[in-house]
Coordinates of C-alpha atoms in Angstrom, one line a residue:
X1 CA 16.6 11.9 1.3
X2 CA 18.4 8.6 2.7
X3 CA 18.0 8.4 6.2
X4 CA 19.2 5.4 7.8
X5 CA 19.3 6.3 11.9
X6 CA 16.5 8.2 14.1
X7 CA 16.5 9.2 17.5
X8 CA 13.4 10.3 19.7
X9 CA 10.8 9.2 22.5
X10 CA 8.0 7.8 22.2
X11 CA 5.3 7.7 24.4
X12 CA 1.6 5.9 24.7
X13 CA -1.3 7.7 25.5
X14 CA -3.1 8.0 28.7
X15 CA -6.2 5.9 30.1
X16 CA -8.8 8.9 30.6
X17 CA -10.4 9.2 34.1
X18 CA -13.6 7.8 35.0
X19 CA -16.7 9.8 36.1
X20 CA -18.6 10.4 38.8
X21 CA -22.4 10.8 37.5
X22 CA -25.6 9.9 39.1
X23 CA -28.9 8.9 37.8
X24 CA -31.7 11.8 37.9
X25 CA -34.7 11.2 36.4
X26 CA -38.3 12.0 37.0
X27 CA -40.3 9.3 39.0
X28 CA -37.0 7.7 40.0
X29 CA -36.4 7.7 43.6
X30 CA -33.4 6.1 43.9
X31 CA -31.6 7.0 40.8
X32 CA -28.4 5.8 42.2
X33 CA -24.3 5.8 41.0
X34 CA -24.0 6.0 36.7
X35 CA -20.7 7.1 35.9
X36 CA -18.8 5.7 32.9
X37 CA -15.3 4.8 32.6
X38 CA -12.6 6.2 31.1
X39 CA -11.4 4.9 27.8
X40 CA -7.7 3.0 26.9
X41 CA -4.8 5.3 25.9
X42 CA -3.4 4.7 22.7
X43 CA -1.2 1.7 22.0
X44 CA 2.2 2.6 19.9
X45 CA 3.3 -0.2 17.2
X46 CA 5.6 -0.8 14.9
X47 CA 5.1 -2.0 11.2
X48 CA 7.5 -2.8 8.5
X49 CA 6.6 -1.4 4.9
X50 CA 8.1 -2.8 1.9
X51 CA 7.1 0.3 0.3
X52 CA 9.3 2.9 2.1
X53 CA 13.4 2.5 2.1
X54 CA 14.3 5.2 4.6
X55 CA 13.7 6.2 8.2
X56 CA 13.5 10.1 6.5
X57 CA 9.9 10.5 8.2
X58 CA 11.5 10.6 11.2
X59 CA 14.4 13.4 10.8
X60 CA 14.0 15.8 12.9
X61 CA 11.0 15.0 15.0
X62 CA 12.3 14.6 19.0
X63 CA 8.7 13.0 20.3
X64 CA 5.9 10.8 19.2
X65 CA 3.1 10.3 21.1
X66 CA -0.3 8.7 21.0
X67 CA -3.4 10.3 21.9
X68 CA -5.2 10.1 25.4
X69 CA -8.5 8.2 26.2
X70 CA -11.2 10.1 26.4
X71 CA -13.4 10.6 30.1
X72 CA -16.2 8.4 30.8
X73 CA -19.5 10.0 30.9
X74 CA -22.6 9.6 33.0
X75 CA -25.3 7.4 32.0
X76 CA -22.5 4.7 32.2
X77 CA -21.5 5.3 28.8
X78 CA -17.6 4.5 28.2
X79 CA -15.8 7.2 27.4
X80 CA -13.8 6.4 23.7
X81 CA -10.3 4.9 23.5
X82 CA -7.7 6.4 21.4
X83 CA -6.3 5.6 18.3
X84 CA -3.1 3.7 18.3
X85 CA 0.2 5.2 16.8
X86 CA 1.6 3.4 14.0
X87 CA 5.2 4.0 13.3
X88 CA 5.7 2.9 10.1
X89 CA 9.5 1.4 9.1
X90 CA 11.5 -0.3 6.4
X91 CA 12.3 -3.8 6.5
X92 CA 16.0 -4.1 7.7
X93 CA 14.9 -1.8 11.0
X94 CA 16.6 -2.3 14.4
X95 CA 14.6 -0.9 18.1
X96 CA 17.2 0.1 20.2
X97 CA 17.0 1.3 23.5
X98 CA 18.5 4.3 23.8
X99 CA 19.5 4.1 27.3
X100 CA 21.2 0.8 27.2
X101 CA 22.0 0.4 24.0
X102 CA 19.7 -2.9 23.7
X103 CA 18.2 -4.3 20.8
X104 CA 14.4 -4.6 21.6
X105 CA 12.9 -5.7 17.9
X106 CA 14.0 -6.8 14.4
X107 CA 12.0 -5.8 12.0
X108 CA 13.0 -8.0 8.5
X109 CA 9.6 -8.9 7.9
X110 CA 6.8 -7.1 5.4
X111 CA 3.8 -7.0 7.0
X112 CA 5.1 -7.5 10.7
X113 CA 3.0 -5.4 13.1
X114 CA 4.2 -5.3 16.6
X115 CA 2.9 -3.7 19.3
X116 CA 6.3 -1.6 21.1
X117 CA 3.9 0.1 24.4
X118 CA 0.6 -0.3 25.4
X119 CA -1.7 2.5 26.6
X120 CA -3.0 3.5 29.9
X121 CA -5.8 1.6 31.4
X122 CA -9.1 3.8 31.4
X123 CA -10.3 4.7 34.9
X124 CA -13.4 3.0 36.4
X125 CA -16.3 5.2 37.1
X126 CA -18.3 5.6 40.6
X127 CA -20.9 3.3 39.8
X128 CA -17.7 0.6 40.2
X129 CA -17.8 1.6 43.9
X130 CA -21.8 1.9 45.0
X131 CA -22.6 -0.9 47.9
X132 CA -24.4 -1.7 50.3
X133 CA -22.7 0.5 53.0
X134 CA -21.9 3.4 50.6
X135 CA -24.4 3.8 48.1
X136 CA -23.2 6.8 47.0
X137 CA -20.0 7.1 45.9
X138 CA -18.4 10.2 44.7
X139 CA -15.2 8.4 44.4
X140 CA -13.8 7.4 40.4
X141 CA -10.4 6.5 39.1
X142 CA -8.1 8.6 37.2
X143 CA -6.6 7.0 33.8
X144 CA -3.4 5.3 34.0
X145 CA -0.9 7.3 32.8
X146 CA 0.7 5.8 29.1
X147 CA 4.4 4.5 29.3
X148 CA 7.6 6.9 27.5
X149 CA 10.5 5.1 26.0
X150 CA 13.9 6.2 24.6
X151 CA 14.4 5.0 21.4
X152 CA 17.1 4.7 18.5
X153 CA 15.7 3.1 15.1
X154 CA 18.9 1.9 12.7
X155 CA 18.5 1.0 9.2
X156 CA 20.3 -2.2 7.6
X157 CA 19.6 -2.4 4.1
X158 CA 18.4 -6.1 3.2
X159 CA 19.9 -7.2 -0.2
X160 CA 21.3 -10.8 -1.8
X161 CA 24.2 -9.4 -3.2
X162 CA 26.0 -6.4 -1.3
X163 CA 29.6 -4.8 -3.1
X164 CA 32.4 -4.0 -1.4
X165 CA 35.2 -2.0 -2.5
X166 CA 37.3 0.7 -2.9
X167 CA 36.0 4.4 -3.2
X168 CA 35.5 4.5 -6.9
X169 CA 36.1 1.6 -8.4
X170 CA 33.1 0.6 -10.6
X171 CA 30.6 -0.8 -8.5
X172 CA 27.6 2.3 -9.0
X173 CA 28.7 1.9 -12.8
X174 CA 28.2 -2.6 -12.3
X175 CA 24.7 -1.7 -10.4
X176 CA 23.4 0.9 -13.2
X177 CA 24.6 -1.6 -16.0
X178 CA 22.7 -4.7 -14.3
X179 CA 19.6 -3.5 -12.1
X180 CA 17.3 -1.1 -12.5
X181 CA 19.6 1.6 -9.8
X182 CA 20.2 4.9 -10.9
X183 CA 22.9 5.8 -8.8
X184 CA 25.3 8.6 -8.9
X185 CA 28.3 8.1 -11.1
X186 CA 31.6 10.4 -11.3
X187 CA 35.6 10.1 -11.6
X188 CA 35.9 10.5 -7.9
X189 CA 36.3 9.1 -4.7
X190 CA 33.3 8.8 -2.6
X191 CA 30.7 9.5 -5.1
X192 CA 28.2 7.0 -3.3
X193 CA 27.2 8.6 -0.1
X194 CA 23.8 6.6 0.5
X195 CA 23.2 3.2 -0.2
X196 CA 21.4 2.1 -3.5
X197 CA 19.6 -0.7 -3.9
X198 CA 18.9 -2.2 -7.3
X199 CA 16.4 -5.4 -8.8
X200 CA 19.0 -7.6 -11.1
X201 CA 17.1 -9.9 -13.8
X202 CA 18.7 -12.7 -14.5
X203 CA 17.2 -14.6 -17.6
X204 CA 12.9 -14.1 -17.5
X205 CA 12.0 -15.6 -14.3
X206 CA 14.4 -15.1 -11.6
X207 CA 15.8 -12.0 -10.1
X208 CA 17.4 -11.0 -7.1
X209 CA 18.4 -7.3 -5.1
X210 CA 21.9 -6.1 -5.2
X211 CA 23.2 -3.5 -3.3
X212 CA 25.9 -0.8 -3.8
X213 CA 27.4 0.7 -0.8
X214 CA 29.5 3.6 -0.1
X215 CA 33.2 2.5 -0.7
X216 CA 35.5 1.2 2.0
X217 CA 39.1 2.2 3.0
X218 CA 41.8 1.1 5.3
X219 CA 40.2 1.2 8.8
X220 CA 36.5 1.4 8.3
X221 CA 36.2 -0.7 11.0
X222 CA 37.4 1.9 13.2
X223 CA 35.4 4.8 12.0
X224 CA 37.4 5.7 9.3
X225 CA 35.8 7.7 6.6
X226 CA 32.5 6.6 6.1
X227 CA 33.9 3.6 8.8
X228 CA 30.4 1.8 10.5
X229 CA 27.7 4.0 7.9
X230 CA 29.3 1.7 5.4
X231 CA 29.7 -1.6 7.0
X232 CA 26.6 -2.0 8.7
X233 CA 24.7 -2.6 5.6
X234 CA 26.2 -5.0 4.4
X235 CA 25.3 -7.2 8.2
X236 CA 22.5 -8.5 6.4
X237 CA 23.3 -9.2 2.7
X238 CA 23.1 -12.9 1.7
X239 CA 26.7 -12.7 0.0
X240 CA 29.3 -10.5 -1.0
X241 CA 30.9 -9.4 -3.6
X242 CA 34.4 -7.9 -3.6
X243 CA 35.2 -5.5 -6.4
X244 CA 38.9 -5.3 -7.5
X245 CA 39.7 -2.1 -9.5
X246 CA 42.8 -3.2 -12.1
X247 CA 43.6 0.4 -13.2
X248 CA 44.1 1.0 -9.2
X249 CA 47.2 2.3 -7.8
X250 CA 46.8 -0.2 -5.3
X251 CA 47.8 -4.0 -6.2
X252 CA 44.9 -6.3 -6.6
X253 CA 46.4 -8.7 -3.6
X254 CA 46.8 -5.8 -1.5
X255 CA 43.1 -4.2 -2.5
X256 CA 41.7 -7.8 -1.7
X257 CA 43.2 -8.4 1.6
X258 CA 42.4 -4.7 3.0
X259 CA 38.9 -5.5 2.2
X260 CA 39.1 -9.5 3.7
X261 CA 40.4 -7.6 7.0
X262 CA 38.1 -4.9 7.0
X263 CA 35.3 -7.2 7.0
X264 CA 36.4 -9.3 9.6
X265 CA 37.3 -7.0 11.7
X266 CA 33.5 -5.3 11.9
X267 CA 32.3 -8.6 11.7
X268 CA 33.3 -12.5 12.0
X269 CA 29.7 -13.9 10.7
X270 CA 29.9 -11.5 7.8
X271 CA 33.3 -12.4 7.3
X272 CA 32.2 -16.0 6.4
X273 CA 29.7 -15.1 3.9
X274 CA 29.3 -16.7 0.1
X275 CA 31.6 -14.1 -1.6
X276 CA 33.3 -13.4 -5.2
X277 CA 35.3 -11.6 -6.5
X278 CA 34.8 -9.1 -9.6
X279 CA 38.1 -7.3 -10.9
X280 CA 36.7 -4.6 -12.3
X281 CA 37.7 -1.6 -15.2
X282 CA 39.3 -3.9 -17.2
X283 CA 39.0 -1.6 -19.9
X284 CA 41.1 1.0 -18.5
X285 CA 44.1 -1.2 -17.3
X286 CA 47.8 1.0 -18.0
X287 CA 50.0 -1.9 -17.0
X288 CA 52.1 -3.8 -19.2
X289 CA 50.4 -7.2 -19.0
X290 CA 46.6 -7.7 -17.7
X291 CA 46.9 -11.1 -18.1
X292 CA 50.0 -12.0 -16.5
X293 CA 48.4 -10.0 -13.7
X294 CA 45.3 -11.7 -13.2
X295 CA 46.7 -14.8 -13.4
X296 CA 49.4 -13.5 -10.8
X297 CA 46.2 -12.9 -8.1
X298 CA 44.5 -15.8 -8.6
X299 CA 47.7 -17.3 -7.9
X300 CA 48.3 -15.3 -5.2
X301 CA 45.3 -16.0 -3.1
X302 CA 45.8 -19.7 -3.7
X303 CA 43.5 -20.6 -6.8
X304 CA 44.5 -22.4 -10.8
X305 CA 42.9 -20.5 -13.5
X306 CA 39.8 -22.0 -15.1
X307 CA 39.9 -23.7 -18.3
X308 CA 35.8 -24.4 -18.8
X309 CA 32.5 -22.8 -17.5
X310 CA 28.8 -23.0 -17.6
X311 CA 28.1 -19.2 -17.4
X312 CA 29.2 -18.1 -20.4
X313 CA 32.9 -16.2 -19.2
X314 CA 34.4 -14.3 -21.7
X315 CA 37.6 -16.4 -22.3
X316 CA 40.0 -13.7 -23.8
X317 CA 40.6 -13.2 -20.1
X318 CA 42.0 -15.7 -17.4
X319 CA 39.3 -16.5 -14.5
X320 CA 38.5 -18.7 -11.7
X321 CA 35.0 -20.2 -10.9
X322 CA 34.7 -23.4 -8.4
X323 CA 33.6 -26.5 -10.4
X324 CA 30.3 -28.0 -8.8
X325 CA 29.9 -31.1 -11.1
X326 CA 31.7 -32.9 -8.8
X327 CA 32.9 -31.1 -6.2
X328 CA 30.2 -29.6 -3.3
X329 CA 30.7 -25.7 -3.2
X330 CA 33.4 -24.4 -0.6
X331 CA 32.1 -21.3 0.5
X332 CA 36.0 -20.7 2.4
X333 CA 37.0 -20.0 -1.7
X334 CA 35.3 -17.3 -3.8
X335 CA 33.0 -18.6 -6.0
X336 CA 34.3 -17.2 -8.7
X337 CA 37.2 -14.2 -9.6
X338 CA 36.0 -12.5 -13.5
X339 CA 37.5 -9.9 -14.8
X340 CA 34.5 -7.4 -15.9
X341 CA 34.1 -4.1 -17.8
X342 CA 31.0 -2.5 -17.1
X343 CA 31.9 0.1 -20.2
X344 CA 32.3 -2.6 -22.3
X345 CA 29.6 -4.6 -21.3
X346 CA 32.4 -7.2 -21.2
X347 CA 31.3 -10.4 -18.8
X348 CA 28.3 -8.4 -17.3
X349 CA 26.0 -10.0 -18.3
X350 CA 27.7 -13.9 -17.6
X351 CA 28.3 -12.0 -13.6
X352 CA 24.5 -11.8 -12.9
X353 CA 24.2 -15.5 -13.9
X354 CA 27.3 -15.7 -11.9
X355 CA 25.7 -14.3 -9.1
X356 CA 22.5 -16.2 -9.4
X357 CA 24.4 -19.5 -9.1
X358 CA 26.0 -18.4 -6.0
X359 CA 22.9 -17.3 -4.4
X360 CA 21.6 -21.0 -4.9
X361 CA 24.6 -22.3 -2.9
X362 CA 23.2 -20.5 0.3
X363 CA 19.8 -21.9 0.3

């Protein structure tokens, strides 16, 4: 199950009290103070797993805590400190107070161990306290008590490429065609409920992640239907790219700019990502014209139709793609706008090349 928010306390263990022992042996007089000290509660950290993609170990569990130190014991012998708590998370995981609201860690890394609380200090045993005025202490110190915190953990998915679009307008079907993502697929809106994250070859060598996300509508900035559980992974996606559905009853111009404004709206940072644009199911268009039409958008969002490329675009259909020979990448224009057909396999496999390029823009 995809779980990508967790709520619950967490708490380090205590420091376990010192002890007050003395020394009794035969033929020693003056055996004197020997009590041990208590050892260190547990510590609680955090550490990010590249090998877990969910915060589902978490559901429904309202407290962690680590375990005590153990007393000190006579003969001065410590007594032992706990283990510490590992919480193990994705990468992509935000620590957020849950009382303020306030970001306390950002977890991107694999490997990254932090420690989030430490654990109470052991107490110190009576023989701490013997002197020359009090040379027998009964006095010891109790463990300091371990430290509680209020905690939210949020999820945002990590990926190069992250599609936005419509409810149901090809991208699971582009993600299953080019990764290795199995996603749901279905002739209805809001198949994708969870994000779904797939590896994308591109040629022997290289590869990158692309993700597919839950479909957007007018307002998801404001809450609406899936609203923030969409947008918020896409915050850390290296680009984006916009799928236009042609068989939509929606325009392509008016499909594009709902999803521009969307965008900017959760986000200005995002909103100036390295984006494309994919118009997607061109194998299903009813209109009278698809080319007419696609040359209409690119018009309409300021662009000239491409005459030659590099990557291989099917030319039966009009496209755009910037031209880098000479020109140094504007990343205020879409890289490129290709009409696809993930049924057809038509320009798929010229898209992850595509997509490749663009990635290289951003480094």
């Amino acid at each position: 199950m995809f779980i990508d928010s967790a709520r619950f306390s967490v708490s380090s263990g205590k420091g376990g009290q010192g002890c007050s022992s003395f020394r009794r042996e035969k033929f020693v007089v003056k055996g004197g103070p020997d009590g041990g000290d208590g050892g260190k509660g547990g510590d609680v950290y955090f550490l990010v797993d590249n090998n877990t993609d969910t915060l589902s170990n978490y559901k429904g569990r309202k407290v962690f805590r680590a375990d005590n130190g153990k007393q000190g014991m006579a003969s001065r012998m410590t007594g032992k400190s706990a283990e510490p708590l590992v919480l193990i998370v994705p990468p992509g995981t935000q620590v957020l107070d849950d009382d303020t609201g306030e970001v306390l860690h950002d977890l991107i890394h694999e490997g990254e161990k932090i420690q989030f609380i430490e654990g109470g200090k052991g107490g110190l045993g009576n023989v701490h306290f013997k002197n020359s005025r009090n040379q027998r202490p009964t006095y010891f110190q109790p463990g300091l008590p371990g430290e509680t915190r209020n905690i939210r953990l949020e999820l945002k998915l990590i990926a190069d490429v992250g599609l936005v679009g419509y409810p149901n307008v090809g991208k699971s079907t582009l993600i299953s065609t080019t990764s290795n993502a199995n996603p749901e697929i279905a002739n209805y809106e809001f198949t994708t409920l969870t994000p779904k994250l797939g590896v994308v070859e591109v040629g022997d060598y290289n590869s990158f992640v692309m993700a597919d996300i839950p479909g957007i509508i007018d307002g998801a900035a404001d809450g609406r239907g899936l609203g923030l559980e969409f947008l918020k992974h896409i915050e850390r996606t290296k680009t984006l790219l916009f799928m236009i559905d042609v068989a939509n009853y929606r325009t392509m111009i008016d499909q594009y700019r709902v999803l521009k404004e969307e965008v900017a709206k959760f986000s200005g940072e995002l909103a100036g990502r390295n984006f494309a644009i994919a118009l997607s199911k061109v194998d299903g268009y009813y209109g009278e014209d698809l080319d007419a039409d696609i040359r209409q958008f690119i018009a309409d969002i300021g662009l000239e139709v491409s005459g030659e490329n590099e990557l291989g675009f099917d030319k039966n259909y009009p496209y755009y793609v910037q031209d880098l020979t000479y020109n140094k990448f504007d990343n205020e224009k879409p890289f490129f706008v290709l009409p696809v057909s993930s049924v057809t396999r038509k320009n798929v496999k010229s898209i992850t090349f595509a997509l490749y390029k663009l990635l290289e823009q951003g480094k």
